[in-house]
Coordinates of N, CA and C in Angstrom, one line a residue:
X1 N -2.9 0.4 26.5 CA -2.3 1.5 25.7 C -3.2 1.8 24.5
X2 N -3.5 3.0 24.9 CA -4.5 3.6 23.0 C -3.6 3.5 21.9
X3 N -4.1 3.0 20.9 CA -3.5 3.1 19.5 C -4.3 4.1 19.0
X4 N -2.9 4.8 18.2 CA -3.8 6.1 17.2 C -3.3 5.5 16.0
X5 N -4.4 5.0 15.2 CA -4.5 4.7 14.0 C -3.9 5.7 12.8
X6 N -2.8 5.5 11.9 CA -2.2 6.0 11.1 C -2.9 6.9 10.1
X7 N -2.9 8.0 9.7 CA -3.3 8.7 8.5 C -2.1 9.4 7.9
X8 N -2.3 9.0 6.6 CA -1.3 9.8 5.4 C -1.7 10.6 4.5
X9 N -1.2 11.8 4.0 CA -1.4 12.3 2.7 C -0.1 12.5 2.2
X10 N -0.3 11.7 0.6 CA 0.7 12.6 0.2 C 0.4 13.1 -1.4
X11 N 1.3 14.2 -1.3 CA 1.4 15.0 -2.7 C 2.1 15.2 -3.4
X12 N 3.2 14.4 -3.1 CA 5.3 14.5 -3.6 C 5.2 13.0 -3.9
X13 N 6.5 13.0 -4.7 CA 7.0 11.8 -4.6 C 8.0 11.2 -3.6
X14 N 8.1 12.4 -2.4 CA 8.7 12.4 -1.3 C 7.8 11.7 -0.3
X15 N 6.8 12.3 -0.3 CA 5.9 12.2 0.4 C 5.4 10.3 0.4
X16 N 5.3 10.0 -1.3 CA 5.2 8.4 -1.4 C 6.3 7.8 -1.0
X17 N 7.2 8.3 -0.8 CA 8.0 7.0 0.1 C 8.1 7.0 1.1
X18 N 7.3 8.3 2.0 CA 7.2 8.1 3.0 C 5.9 6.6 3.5
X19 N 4.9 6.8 2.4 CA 3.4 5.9 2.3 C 3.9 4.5 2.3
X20 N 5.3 4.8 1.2 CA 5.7 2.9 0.7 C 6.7 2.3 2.0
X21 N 7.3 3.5 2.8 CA 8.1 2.5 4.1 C 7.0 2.1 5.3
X22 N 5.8 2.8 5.2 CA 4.5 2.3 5.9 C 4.1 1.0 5.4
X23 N 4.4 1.1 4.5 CA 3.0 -0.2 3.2 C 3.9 -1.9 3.6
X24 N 5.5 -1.4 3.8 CA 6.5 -2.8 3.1 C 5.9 -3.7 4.0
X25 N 5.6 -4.5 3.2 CA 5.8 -5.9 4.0 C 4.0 -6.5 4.7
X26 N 3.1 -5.4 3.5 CA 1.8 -5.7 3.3 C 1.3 -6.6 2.6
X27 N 0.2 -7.5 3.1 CA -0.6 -8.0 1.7 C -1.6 -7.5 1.7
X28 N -2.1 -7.9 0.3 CA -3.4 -8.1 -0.2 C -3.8 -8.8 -0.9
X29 N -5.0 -9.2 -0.6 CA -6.1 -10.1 -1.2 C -6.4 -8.6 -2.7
X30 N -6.2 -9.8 -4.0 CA -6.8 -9.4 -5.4 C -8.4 -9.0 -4.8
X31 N -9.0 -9.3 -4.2 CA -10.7 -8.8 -4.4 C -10.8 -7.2 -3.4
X32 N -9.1 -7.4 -2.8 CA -9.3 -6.1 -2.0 C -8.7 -5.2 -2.6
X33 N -9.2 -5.1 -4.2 CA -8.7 -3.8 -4.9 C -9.6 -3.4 -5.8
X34 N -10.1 -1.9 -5.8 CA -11.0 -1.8 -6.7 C -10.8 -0.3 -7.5
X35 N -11.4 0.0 -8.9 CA -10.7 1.2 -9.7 C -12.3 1.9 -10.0
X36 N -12.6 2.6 -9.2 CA -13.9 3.6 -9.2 C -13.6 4.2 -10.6
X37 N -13.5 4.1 -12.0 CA -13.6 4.7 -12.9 C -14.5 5.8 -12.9
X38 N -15.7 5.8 -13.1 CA -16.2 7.0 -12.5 C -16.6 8.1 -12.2
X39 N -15.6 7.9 -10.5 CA -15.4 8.7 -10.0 C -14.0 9.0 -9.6
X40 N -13.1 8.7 -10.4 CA -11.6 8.3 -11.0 C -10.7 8.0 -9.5
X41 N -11.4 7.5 -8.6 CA -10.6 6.9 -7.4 C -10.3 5.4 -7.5
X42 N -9.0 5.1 -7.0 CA -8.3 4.0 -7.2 C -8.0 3.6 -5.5
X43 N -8.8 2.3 -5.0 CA -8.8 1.5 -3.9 C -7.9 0.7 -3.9
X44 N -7.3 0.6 -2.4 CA -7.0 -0.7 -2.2 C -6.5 -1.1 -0.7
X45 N -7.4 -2.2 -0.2 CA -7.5 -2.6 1.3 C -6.4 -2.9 1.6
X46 N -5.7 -3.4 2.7 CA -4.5 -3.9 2.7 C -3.8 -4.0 3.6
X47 N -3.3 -5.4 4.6 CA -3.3 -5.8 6.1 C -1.8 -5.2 6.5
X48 N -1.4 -4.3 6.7 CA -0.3 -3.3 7.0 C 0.5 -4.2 8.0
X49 N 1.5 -4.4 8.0 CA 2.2 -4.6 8.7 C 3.2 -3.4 10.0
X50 N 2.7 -3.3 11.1 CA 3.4 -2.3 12.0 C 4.6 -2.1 12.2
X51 N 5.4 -2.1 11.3 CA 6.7 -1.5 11.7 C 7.1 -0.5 13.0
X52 N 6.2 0.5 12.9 CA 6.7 2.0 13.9 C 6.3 1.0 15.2
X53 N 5.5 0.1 15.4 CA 5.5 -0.3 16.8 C 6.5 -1.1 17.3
X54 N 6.9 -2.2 16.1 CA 8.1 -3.4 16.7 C 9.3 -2.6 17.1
X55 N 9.3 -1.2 16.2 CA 10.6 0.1 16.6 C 10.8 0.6 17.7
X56 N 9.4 0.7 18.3 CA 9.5 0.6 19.7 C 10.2 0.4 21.1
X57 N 10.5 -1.3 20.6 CA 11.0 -1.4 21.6 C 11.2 -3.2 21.4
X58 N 12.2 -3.6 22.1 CA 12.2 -5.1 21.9 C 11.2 -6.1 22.2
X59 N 10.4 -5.5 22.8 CA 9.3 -6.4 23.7 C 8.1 -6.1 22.9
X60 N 7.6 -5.4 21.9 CA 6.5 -4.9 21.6 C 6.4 -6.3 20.5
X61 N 5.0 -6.3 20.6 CA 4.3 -7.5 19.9 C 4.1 -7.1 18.4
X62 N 4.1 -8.4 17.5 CA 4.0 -7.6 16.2 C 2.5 -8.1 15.7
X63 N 2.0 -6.6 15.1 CA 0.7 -6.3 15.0 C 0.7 -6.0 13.5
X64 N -0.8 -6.4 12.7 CA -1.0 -5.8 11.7 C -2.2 -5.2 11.8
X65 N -2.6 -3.8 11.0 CA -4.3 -3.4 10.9 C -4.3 -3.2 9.3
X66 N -5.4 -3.6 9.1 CA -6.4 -3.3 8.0 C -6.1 -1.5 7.3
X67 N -5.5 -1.1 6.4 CA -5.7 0.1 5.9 C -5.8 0.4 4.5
X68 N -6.3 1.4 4.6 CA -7.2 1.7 3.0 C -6.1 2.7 2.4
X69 N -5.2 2.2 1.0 CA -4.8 3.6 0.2 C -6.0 3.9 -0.9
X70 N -5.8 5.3 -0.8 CA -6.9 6.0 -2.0 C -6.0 7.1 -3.0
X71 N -6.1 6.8 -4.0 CA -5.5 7.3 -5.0 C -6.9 8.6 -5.8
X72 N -6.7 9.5 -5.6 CA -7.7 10.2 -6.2 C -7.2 11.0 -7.7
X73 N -8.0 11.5 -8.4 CA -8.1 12.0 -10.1 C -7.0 11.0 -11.0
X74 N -7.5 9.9 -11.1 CA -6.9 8.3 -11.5 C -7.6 8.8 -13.1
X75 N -6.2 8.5 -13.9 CA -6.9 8.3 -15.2 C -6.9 6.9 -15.5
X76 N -6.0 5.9 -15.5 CA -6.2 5.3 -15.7 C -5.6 4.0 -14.5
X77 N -5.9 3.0 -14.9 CA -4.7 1.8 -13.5 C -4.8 0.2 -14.6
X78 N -3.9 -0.2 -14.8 CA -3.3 -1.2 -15.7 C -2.5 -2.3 -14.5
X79 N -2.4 -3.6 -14.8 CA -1.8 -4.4 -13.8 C -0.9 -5.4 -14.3
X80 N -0.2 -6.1 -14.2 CA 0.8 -7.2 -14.4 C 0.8 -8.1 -13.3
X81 N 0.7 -9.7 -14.2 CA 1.1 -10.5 -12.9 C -0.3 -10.8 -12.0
X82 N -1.2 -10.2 -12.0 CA -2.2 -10.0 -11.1 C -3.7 -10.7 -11.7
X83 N -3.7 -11.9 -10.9 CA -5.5 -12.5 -11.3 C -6.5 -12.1 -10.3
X84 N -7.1 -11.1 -10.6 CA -7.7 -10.4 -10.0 C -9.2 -11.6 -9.4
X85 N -9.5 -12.3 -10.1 CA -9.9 -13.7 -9.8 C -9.6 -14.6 -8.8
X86 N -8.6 -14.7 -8.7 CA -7.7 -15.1 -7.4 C -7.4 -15.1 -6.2
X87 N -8.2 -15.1 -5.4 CA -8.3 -14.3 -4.1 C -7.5 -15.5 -3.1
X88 N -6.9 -16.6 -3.1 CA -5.9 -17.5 -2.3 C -5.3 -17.1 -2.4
X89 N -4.5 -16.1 -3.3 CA -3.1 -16.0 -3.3 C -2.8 -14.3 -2.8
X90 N -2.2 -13.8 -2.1 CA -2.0 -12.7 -1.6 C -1.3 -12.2 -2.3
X91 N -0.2 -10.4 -2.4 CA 0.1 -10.1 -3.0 C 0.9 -9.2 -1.8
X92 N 2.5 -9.9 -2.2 CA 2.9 -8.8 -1.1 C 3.4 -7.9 -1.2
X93 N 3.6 -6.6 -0.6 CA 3.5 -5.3 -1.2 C 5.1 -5.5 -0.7
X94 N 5.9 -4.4 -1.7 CA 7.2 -3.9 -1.6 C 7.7 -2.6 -1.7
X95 N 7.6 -2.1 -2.6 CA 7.7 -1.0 -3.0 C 6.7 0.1 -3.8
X96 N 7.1 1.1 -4.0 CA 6.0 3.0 -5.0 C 7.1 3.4 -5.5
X97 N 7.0 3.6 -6.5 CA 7.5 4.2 -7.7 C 7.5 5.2 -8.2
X98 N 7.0 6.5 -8.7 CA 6.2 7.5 -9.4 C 7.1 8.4 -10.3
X99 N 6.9 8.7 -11.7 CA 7.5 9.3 -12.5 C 6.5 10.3 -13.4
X100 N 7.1 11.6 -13.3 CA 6.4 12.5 -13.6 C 6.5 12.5 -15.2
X101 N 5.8 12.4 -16.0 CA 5.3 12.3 -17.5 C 5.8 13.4 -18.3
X102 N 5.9 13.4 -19.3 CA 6.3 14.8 -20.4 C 4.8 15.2 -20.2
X103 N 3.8 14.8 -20.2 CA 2.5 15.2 -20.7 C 2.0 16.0 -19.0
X104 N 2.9 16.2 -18.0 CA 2.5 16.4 -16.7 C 1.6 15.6 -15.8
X105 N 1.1 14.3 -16.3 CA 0.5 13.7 -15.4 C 1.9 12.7 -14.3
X106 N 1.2 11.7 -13.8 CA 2.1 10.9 -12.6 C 2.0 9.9 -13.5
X107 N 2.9 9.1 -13.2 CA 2.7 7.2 -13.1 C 3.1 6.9 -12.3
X108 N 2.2 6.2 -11.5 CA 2.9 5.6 -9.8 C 2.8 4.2 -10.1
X109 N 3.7 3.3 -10.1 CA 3.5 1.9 -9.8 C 4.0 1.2 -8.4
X110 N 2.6 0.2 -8.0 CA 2.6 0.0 -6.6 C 3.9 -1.2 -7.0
X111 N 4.7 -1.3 -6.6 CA 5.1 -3.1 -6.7 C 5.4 -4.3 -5.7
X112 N 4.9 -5.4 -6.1 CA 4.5 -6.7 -5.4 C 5.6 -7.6 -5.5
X113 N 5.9 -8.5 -4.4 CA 6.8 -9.2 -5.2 C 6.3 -10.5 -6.0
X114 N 6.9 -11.5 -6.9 CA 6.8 -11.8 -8.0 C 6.3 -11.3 -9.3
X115 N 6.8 -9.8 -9.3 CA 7.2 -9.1 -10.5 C 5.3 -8.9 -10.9
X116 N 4.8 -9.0 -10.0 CA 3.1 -7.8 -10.0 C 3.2 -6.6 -9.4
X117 N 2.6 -6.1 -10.6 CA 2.9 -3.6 -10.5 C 1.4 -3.6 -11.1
X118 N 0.9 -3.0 -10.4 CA -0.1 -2.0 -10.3 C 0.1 -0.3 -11.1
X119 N 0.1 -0.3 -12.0 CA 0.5 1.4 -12.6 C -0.8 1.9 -13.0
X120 N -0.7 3.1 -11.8 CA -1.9 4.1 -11.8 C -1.7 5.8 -12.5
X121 N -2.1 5.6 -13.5 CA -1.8 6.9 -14.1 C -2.9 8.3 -13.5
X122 N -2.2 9.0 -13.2 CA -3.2 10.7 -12.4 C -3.0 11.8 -12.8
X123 N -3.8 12.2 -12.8 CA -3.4 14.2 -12.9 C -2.5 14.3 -11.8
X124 N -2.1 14.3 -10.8 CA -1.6 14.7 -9.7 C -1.1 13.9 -8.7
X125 N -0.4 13.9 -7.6 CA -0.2 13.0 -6.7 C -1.2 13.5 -5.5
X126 N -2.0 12.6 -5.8 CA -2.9 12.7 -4.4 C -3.8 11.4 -3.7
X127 N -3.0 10.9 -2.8 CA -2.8 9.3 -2.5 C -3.2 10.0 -0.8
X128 N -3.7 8.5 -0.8 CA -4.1 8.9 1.2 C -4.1 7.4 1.8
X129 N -3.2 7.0 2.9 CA -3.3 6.1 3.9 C -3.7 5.9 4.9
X130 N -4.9 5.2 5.2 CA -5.7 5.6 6.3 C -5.6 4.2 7.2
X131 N -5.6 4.1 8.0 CA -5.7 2.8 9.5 C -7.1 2.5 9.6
X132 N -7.7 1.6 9.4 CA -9.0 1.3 9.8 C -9.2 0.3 10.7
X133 N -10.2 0.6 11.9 CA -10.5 -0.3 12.9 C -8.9 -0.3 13.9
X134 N -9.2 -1.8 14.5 CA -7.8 -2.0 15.4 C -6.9 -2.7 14.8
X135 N -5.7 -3.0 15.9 CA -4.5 -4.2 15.2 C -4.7 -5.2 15.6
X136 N -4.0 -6.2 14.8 CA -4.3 -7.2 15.6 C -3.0 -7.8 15.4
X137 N -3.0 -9.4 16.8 CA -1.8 -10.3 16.8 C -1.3 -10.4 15.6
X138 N 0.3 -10.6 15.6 CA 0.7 -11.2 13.5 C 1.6 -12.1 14.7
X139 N 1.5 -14.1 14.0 CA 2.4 -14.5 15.0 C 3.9 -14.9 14.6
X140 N 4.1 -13.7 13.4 CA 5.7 -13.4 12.9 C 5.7 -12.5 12.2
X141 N 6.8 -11.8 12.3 CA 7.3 -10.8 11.5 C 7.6 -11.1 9.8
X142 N 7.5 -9.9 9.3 CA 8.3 -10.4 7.5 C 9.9 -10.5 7.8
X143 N 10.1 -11.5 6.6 CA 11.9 -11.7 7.1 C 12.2 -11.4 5.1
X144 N 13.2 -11.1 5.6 CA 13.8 -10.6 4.4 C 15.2 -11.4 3.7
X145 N 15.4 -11.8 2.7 CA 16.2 -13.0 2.4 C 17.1 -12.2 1.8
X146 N 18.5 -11.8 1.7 CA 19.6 -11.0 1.3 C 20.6 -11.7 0.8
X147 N 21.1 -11.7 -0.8 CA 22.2 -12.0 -1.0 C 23.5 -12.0 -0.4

């Protein structure tokens, strides 16, 4: 079976929660984040976990691939929680956030769990999720722990 690798744009804050029910239950490695000042783009790699496949169907294997979000006209990006130094420790992704400013720009904060946020301040919402390469085996699913 061909896999067609995922691509997102979004420009809403609708649109980011469509990016952040893609993203849940991603990590990343600290070294796989980077802030192009610049050229005011804001990186970050990040081993996706496949939801829309395991939805599939009961039998479908669970897969992760490699995908790149890009945040473009980034004024600024500020972090919490996060030793960018650190590359043993992963960062798992949870939730997007975004709040439109008195001043008209965005603040979108990525958030991780143990209370690390990524807050990227922009002119605009213009964020892109892209699939790179193939998937590969994951030999478990994320489990979710509920009060």
């Amino acid at each position: 079976m061909k896999v067609t690798n995922l691509k997102l744009l979004a420009t809403s804050d609708k649109d980011l929660r469509v990016i952040a029910a893609h993203l849940q239950d991603s990590i990343v490695s600290p070294k796989d984040i980077a802030n192009l000042k610049k050229n005011r783009i804001f990186l970050i790699q990040l081993n996706r976990f496949m939801w829309e496949d395991v939805e599939r169907g009961v039998f479908r294997k669970n897969k992760r691939i490699r995908t790149v979000l890009k945040f473009d006209n980034v004024i600024s990006v500020l972090s919490k929680n996060i030793n960018i130094k650190n590359n043993k420790n992963f960062l798992k992704f949870l939730t997007i956030e975004s709040i439109l400013l008195p001043d008209k720009r965005y603040e979108i904060k990525l958030i991780f769990s143990g209370d690390a946020i990524i807050k990227v301040t922009a002119e605009v919402i213009d964020v892109t999720l892209d699939d790179q390469g193939s998937p590969w085996e994951s030999k478990t699913a994320p489990k979710h722990n509920f009060l």
